[in-house]
Amino acid sequence: MVGGVTFHVTNKCPFPVWPAVAPNAGHPVLAAGGFFLPPGQSKRVGAPATWNGRFWGRTGCTFAGNAARCLTGDCDGRLACNGSVGTPPATLVEVSLHEDQSKGSSYDVSVVDGYNLPVAVWTRPANRSGDCFIAGCAKNVNAVCPPELQVTSGAGKKVVACRSACLAFGLDAFCCRGAYGTAETCRGSVYSRIFRDACPAYYSYAYDVAAATARCYAQEYVVTFCPSRWGDRVAQI
């Protein structure tokens, strides 16, 4: 993409994913606001060189009449989200692009509002250094999600996503607000440690200092859903 950045969005899950894109305030809606991505397929998404926003993957989507919706990450039942942010819980890739190479663009993966899919992000050509590569997860979070955080679907109550404690309970201590609104007073919880153990590179709560924020200038980035080997064993959604 001339004068901009290209994201190569890839689905390595053994089931379809409907990736979605939403801008932060003051940034334009991208043409590829949402799309269908079968297993093993990729799609290029172009963005301005100074764009800020987020990517996430939706699962279990049907786009038919009044029943249009996704089991996870839904944005008002639309294929193209048109700037709307998906319904949590959903694993978020957060991006802040800069034209200035000396500053570098930054990106991270957050499960602060919950998790639905593992995601990895890196630059292209591949630079898998600690500064440029954010790995996926060592475990399937949905498989270790406590009952009180689970989002389930169908008669079999299959776990399709895992809420954060903030999303599930709405308490200041879990949401890092009020008296817990600083890095000194918000230290995470037994719940955020479940996310941390499964996905060490992700932000598991608002002041997670152990998380990885990559700062790497590039004109091409790769966003991959289900990058880890265990992803091949995830049940069909």
mmCIF file of C-alpha atoms in Angstrom:
data_model
loop_
_atom_site.group_PDB
_atom_site.id
_atom_site.type_symbol
_atom_site.label_atom_id
_atom_site.label_comp_id
_atom_site.label_asym_id
_atom_site.label_seq_id
_atom_site.Cartn_x
_atom_site.Cartn_y
_atom_site.Cartn_z
ATOM 1 C CA MET A 1 0.000 0.000 0.000
ATOM 2 C CA VAL A 2 1.671 3.254 -1.166
ATOM 3 C CA GLY A 3 2.022 5.801 1.633
ATOM 4 C CA GLY A 4 0.522 3.435 4.186
ATOM 5 C CA VAL A 5 0.805 0.127 5.993
ATOM 6 C CA THR A 6 -0.402 -3.377 5.085
ATOM 7 C CA PHE A 7 -1.620 -5.942 7.605
ATOM 8 C CA HIS A 8 -1.579 -9.578 6.516
ATOM 9 C CA VAL A 9 -4.404 -11.145 8.530
ATOM 10 C CA THR A 10 -4.170 -14.950 8.637
ATOM 11 C CA ASN A 11 -6.467 -17.620 10.044
ATOM 12 C CA LYS A 12 -4.685 -20.763 11.251
ATOM 13 C CA CYS A 13 -7.661 -21.893 13.339
ATOM 14 C CA PRO A 14 -9.385 -25.137 12.282
ATOM 15 C CA PHE A 15 -12.638 -23.169 11.931
ATOM 16 C CA PRO A 16 -13.688 -19.930 10.175
ATOM 17 C CA VAL A 17 -12.923 -16.565 11.749
ATOM 18 C CA TRP A 18 -14.531 -13.237 10.876
ATOM 19 C CA PRO A 19 -11.780 -10.651 11.561
ATOM 20 C CA ALA A 20 -12.924 -7.135 12.424
ATOM 21 C CA VAL A 21 -11.190 -3.754 12.452
ATOM 22 C CA ALA A 22 -12.165 -0.589 14.331
ATOM 23 C CA PRO A 23 -10.381 2.779 14.533
ATOM 24 C CA ASN A 24 -9.667 4.745 17.681
ATOM 25 C CA ALA A 25 -11.346 8.158 17.986
ATOM 26 C CA GLY A 26 -10.183 10.593 15.313
ATOM 27 C CA HIS A 27 -8.940 7.931 12.906
ATOM 28 C CA PRO A 28 -10.655 6.730 9.705
ATOM 29 C CA VAL A 29 -12.686 3.564 9.329
ATOM 30 C CA LEU A 30 -10.754 1.099 7.146
ATOM 31 C CA ALA A 31 -12.345 -0.319 4.016
ATOM 32 C CA ALA A 32 -11.986 -3.854 5.403
ATOM 33 C CA GLY A 33 -14.047 -3.236 8.534
ATOM 34 C CA GLY A 34 -14.890 -6.927 8.764
ATOM 35 C CA PHE A 35 -14.630 -9.997 6.554
ATOM 36 C CA PHE A 36 -14.852 -13.775 6.372
ATOM 37 C CA LEU A 37 -11.628 -15.786 6.619
ATOM 38 C CA PRO A 38 -11.755 -19.582 6.129
ATOM 39 C CA PRO A 39 -9.156 -21.841 7.787
ATOM 40 C CA GLY A 40 -5.723 -21.474 6.226
ATOM 41 C CA GLN A 41 -6.573 -18.261 4.365
ATOM 42 C CA SER A 42 -5.142 -14.726 4.555
ATOM 43 C CA LYS A 43 -6.315 -11.259 3.586
ATOM 44 C CA ARG A 44 -4.479 -7.959 3.181
ATOM 45 C CA VAL A 45 -5.814 -4.928 5.036
ATOM 46 C CA GLY A 46 -4.481 -1.468 4.225
ATOM 47 C CA ALA A 47 -4.182 1.343 6.785
ATOM 48 C CA PRO A 48 -2.861 4.934 6.744
ATOM 49 C CA ALA A 49 0.713 5.369 7.954
ATOM 50 C CA THR A 50 -0.456 7.100 11.152
ATOM 51 C CA TRP A 51 -3.531 4.999 11.894
ATOM 52 C CA ASN A 52 -4.545 3.904 15.430
ATOM 53 C CA GLY A 53 -7.086 1.177 16.108
ATOM 54 C CA ARG A 54 -7.700 -2.464 16.893
ATOM 55 C CA PHE A 55 -8.181 -5.859 15.264
ATOM 56 C CA TRP A 56 -10.045 -8.817 16.702
ATOM 57 C CA GLY A 57 -11.436 -12.132 15.537
ATOM 58 C CA ARG A 58 -15.135 -13.011 15.669
ATOM 59 C CA THR A 59 -16.325 -16.609 15.905
ATOM 60 C CA GLY A 60 -19.551 -18.472 15.256
ATOM 61 C CA CYS A 61 -20.991 -15.816 12.950
ATOM 62 C CA THR A 62 -24.182 -15.988 10.888
ATOM 63 C CA PHE A 63 -25.234 -13.053 8.737
ATOM 64 C CA ALA A 64 -28.802 -13.839 7.745
ATOM 65 C CA GLY A 65 -31.739 -11.508 8.311
ATOM 66 C CA ASN A 66 -32.731 -10.574 11.843
ATOM 67 C CA ALA A 67 -30.680 -13.440 13.307
ATOM 68 C CA ALA A 68 -27.347 -11.974 12.164
ATOM 69 C CA ARG A 69 -24.777 -12.136 14.940
ATOM 70 C CA CYS A 70 -21.508 -13.668 16.125
ATOM 71 C CA LEU A 71 -21.034 -15.803 19.227
ATOM 72 C CA THR A 72 -17.946 -13.766 20.138
ATOM 73 C CA GLY A 73 -16.718 -10.304 19.141
ATOM 74 C CA ASP A 74 -20.043 -9.342 17.551
ATOM 75 C CA CYS A 75 -20.519 -5.788 16.243
ATOM 76 C CA ASP A 76 -24.263 -5.234 15.990
ATOM 77 C CA GLY A 77 -24.726 -8.257 13.730
ATOM 78 C CA ARG A 78 -22.822 -6.672 10.845
ATOM 79 C CA LEU A 79 -20.107 -8.209 8.688
ATOM 80 C CA ALA A 80 -18.360 -4.832 8.302
ATOM 81 C CA CYS A 81 -18.282 -3.192 11.716
ATOM 82 C CA ASN A 82 -18.182 0.357 10.262
ATOM 83 C CA GLY A 83 -16.196 1.700 13.207
ATOM 84 C CA SER A 84 -18.127 0.008 16.023
ATOM 85 C CA VAL A 85 -16.177 -1.878 18.664
ATOM 86 C CA GLY A 86 -16.970 -5.547 19.107
ATOM 87 C CA THR A 87 -18.829 -6.927 22.102
ATOM 88 C CA PRO A 88 -16.398 -8.312 24.704
ATOM 89 C CA PRO A 89 -14.967 -10.715 25.552
ATOM 90 C CA ALA A 90 -12.618 -10.760 22.582
ATOM 91 C CA THR A 91 -8.832 -10.818 22.289
ATOM 92 C CA LEU A 92 -7.734 -7.408 20.971
ATOM 93 C CA VAL A 93 -4.735 -6.450 18.849
ATOM 94 C CA GLU A 94 -4.124 -2.762 19.627
ATOM 95 C CA VAL A 95 -2.131 -0.781 17.071
ATOM 96 C CA SER A 96 -0.594 2.704 16.997
ATOM 97 C CA LEU A 97 1.193 3.471 13.711
ATOM 98 C CA HIS A 98 3.819 6.214 13.226
ATOM 99 C CA GLU A 99 5.488 7.484 10.055
ATOM 100 C CA ASP A 100 8.620 8.469 11.987
ATOM 101 C CA GLN A 101 10.953 5.464 11.916
ATOM 102 C CA SER A 102 12.862 6.742 14.952
ATOM 103 C CA LYS A 103 9.699 6.498 17.073
ATOM 104 C CA GLY A 104 8.490 3.197 15.661
ATOM 105 C CA SER A 105 4.950 1.927 15.588
ATOM 106 C CA SER A 106 3.616 0.141 18.658
ATOM 107 C CA TYR A 107 1.284 -2.809 19.027
ATOM 108 C CA ASP A 108 0.142 -5.163 21.760
ATOM 109 C CA VAL A 109 -2.413 -7.878 22.464
ATOM 110 C CA SER A 110 -4.920 -7.345 25.269
ATOM 111 C CA VAL A 111 -7.276 -9.649 27.155
ATOM 112 C CA VAL A 112 -8.164 -6.934 29.680
ATOM 113 C CA ASP A 113 -11.812 -7.313 28.616
ATOM 114 C CA GLY A 114 -11.548 -11.063 28.065
ATOM 115 C CA TYR A 115 -10.382 -13.677 25.551
ATOM 116 C CA ASN A 116 -11.855 -15.612 22.653
ATOM 117 C CA LEU A 117 -8.909 -16.534 20.368
ATOM 118 C CA PRO A 118 -5.108 -16.620 20.547
ATOM 119 C CA VAL A 119 -3.356 -14.074 18.302
ATOM 120 C CA ALA A 120 0.277 -13.462 17.329
ATOM 121 C CA VAL A 121 1.656 -10.273 15.746
ATOM 122 C CA TRP A 122 4.985 -9.544 14.066
ATOM 123 C CA THR A 123 6.584 -7.475 11.315
ATOM 124 C CA ARG A 124 7.123 -8.591 7.741
ATOM 125 C CA PRO A 125 9.818 -9.538 6.760
ATOM 126 C CA ALA A 126 9.708 -11.577 9.951
ATOM 127 C CA ASN A 127 11.592 -10.145 12.909
ATOM 128 C CA ARG A 128 10.975 -12.455 15.827
ATOM 129 C CA SER A 129 13.025 -10.484 18.328
ATOM 130 C CA GLY A 130 11.567 -9.620 21.702
ATOM 131 C CA ASP A 131 10.935 -6.097 20.461
ATOM 132 C CA CYS A 132 8.935 -7.003 17.362
ATOM 133 C CA PHE A 133 7.266 -10.365 17.979
ATOM 134 C CA ILE A 134 4.222 -10.946 20.198
ATOM 135 C CA ALA A 135 3.632 -14.665 20.538
ATOM 136 C CA GLY A 136 0.349 -16.494 20.907
ATOM 137 C CA CYS A 137 -0.656 -18.570 23.935
ATOM 138 C CA ALA A 138 0.845 -21.640 25.567
ATOM 139 C CA LYS A 139 -2.625 -22.850 26.611
ATOM 140 C CA ASN A 140 -6.184 -22.595 25.369
ATOM 141 C CA VAL A 141 -7.686 -20.062 27.800
ATOM 142 C CA ASN A 142 -11.214 -21.293 27.082
ATOM 143 C CA ALA A 143 -10.195 -24.749 28.320
ATOM 144 C CA VAL A 144 -8.969 -23.399 31.700
ATOM 145 C CA CYS A 145 -11.543 -20.621 32.142
ATOM 146 C CA PRO A 146 -13.311 -20.723 35.558
ATOM 147 C CA PRO A 147 -17.090 -21.307 35.388
ATOM 148 C CA GLU A 148 -17.856 -17.801 36.655
ATOM 149 C CA LEU A 149 -15.993 -16.268 33.688
ATOM 150 C CA GLN A 150 -17.155 -18.631 30.961
ATOM 151 C CA VAL A 151 -19.218 -17.611 27.934
ATOM 152 C CA THR A 152 -20.965 -20.721 26.630
ATOM 153 C CA SER A 153 -23.077 -21.614 23.619
ATOM 154 C CA GLY A 154 -25.425 -24.395 22.581
ATOM 155 C CA ALA A 155 -27.037 -27.263 24.421
ATOM 156 C CA GLY A 156 -23.626 -28.674 25.277
ATOM 157 C CA LYS A 157 -22.590 -25.384 26.929
ATOM 158 C CA LYS A 158 -19.384 -25.236 24.919
ATOM 159 C CA VAL A 159 -17.030 -22.505 26.179
ATOM 160 C CA VAL A 160 -16.536 -20.006 23.352
ATOM 161 C CA ALA A 161 -14.909 -17.176 25.317
ATOM 162 C CA CYS A 162 -13.585 -16.225 28.741
ATOM 163 C CA ARG A 163 -14.568 -12.931 30.374
ATOM 164 C CA SER A 164 -12.182 -10.876 32.438
ATOM 165 C CA ALA A 165 -13.001 -10.452 36.135
ATOM 166 C CA CYS A 166 -13.754 -6.785 35.464
ATOM 167 C CA LEU A 167 -16.270 -7.698 32.777
ATOM 168 C CA ALA A 168 -17.807 -10.479 34.881
ATOM 169 C CA PHE A 169 -18.077 -8.714 38.255
ATOM 170 C CA GLY A 170 -17.643 -4.979 37.557
ATOM 171 C CA LEU A 171 -15.694 -4.381 40.781
ATOM 172 C CA ASP A 172 -13.173 -1.544 41.082
ATOM 173 C CA ALA A 173 -10.471 -3.907 42.341
ATOM 174 C CA PHE A 174 -10.736 -5.981 39.161
ATOM 175 C CA CYS A 175 -11.283 -2.997 36.831
ATOM 176 C CA CYS A 176 -8.332 -0.895 38.152
ATOM 177 C CA ARG A 177 -10.514 2.144 38.881
ATOM 178 C CA GLY A 178 -11.504 4.266 41.861
ATOM 179 C CA ALA A 179 -9.214 3.515 44.795
ATOM 180 C CA TYR A 180 -7.534 0.876 42.588
ATOM 181 C CA GLY A 181 -6.881 3.226 39.669
ATOM 182 C CA THR A 182 -3.074 3.289 39.819
ATOM 183 C CA ALA A 183 -0.281 0.844 39.089
ATOM 184 C CA GLU A 184 0.541 0.762 42.808
ATOM 185 C CA THR A 185 -2.967 -0.176 43.937
ATOM 186 C CA CYS A 186 -4.034 -2.442 41.051
ATOM 187 C CA ARG A 187 -1.858 -5.530 41.079
ATOM 188 C CA GLY A 188 -3.958 -8.023 39.199
ATOM 189 C CA SER A 189 -5.879 -10.944 40.685
ATOM 190 C CA VAL A 190 -6.158 -14.698 40.738
ATOM 191 C CA TYR A 191 -8.258 -14.311 37.581
ATOM 192 C CA SER A 192 -5.789 -12.173 35.653
ATOM 193 C CA ARG A 193 -3.076 -14.678 36.552
ATOM 194 C CA ILE A 194 -5.018 -17.362 34.652
ATOM 195 C CA PHE A 195 -4.688 -15.218 31.512
ATOM 196 C CA ARG A 196 -1.050 -14.412 32.339
ATOM 197 C CA ASP A 197 -0.155 -18.087 32.750
ATOM 198 C CA ALA A 198 -1.772 -19.067 29.441
ATOM 199 C CA CYS A 199 -0.692 -16.039 27.371
ATOM 200 C CA PRO A 200 2.425 -14.461 28.966
ATOM 201 C CA ALA A 201 2.873 -11.767 26.284
ATOM 202 C CA TYR A 202 -0.683 -10.359 26.555
ATOM 203 C CA TYR A 203 -1.991 -7.582 28.779
ATOM 204 C CA SER A 204 -4.020 -9.447 31.393
ATOM 205 C CA TYR A 205 -5.185 -6.359 33.338
ATOM 206 C CA ALA A 206 -4.887 -2.587 32.938
ATOM 207 C CA TYR A 207 -1.528 -2.114 34.694
ATOM 208 C CA ASP A 208 0.109 -5.356 33.639
ATOM 209 C CA VAL A 209 3.788 -4.348 33.588
ATOM 210 C CA ALA A 210 4.917 -7.819 32.499
ATOM 211 C CA ALA A 211 3.053 -7.628 29.175
ATOM 212 C CA ALA A 212 4.799 -7.041 25.858
ATOM 213 C CA THR A 213 4.331 -3.858 23.832
ATOM 214 C CA ALA A 214 6.258 -4.094 20.565
ATOM 215 C CA ARG A 215 7.736 -0.895 19.120
ATOM 216 C CA CYS A 216 8.855 -1.626 15.589
ATOM 217 C CA TYR A 217 8.596 0.415 12.414
ATOM 218 C CA ALA A 218 7.483 -1.543 9.349
ATOM 219 C CA GLN A 219 5.320 -1.161 6.288
ATOM 220 C CA GLU A 220 3.893 -4.661 6.663
ATOM 221 C CA TYR A 221 2.660 -6.543 9.722
ATOM 222 C CA VAL A 222 1.264 -10.047 10.218
ATOM 223 C CA VAL A 223 -1.726 -10.751 12.482
ATOM 224 C CA THR A 224 -2.326 -14.485 12.905
ATOM 225 C CA PHE A 225 -5.234 -16.139 14.697
ATOM 226 C CA CYS A 226 -4.503 -19.519 16.351
ATOM 227 C CA PRO A 227 -0.735 -19.416 15.690
ATOM 228 C CA SER A 228 0.149 -22.074 18.285
ATOM 229 C CA ARG A 229 0.258 -25.796 17.673
ATOM 230 C CA TRP A 230 -2.493 -26.500 20.215
ATOM 231 C CA GLY A 231 -4.859 -24.388 18.091
ATOM 232 C CA ASP A 232 -5.244 -27.377 15.733
ATOM 233 C CA ARG A 233 -7.000 -29.202 18.564
ATOM 234 C CA VAL A 234 -9.526 -26.481 19.392
ATOM 235 C CA ALA A 235 -13.077 -27.728 18.970
ATOM 236 C CA GLN A 236 -15.078 -26.504 15.997
ATOM 237 C CA ILE A 237 -16.933 -23.275 16.791
#
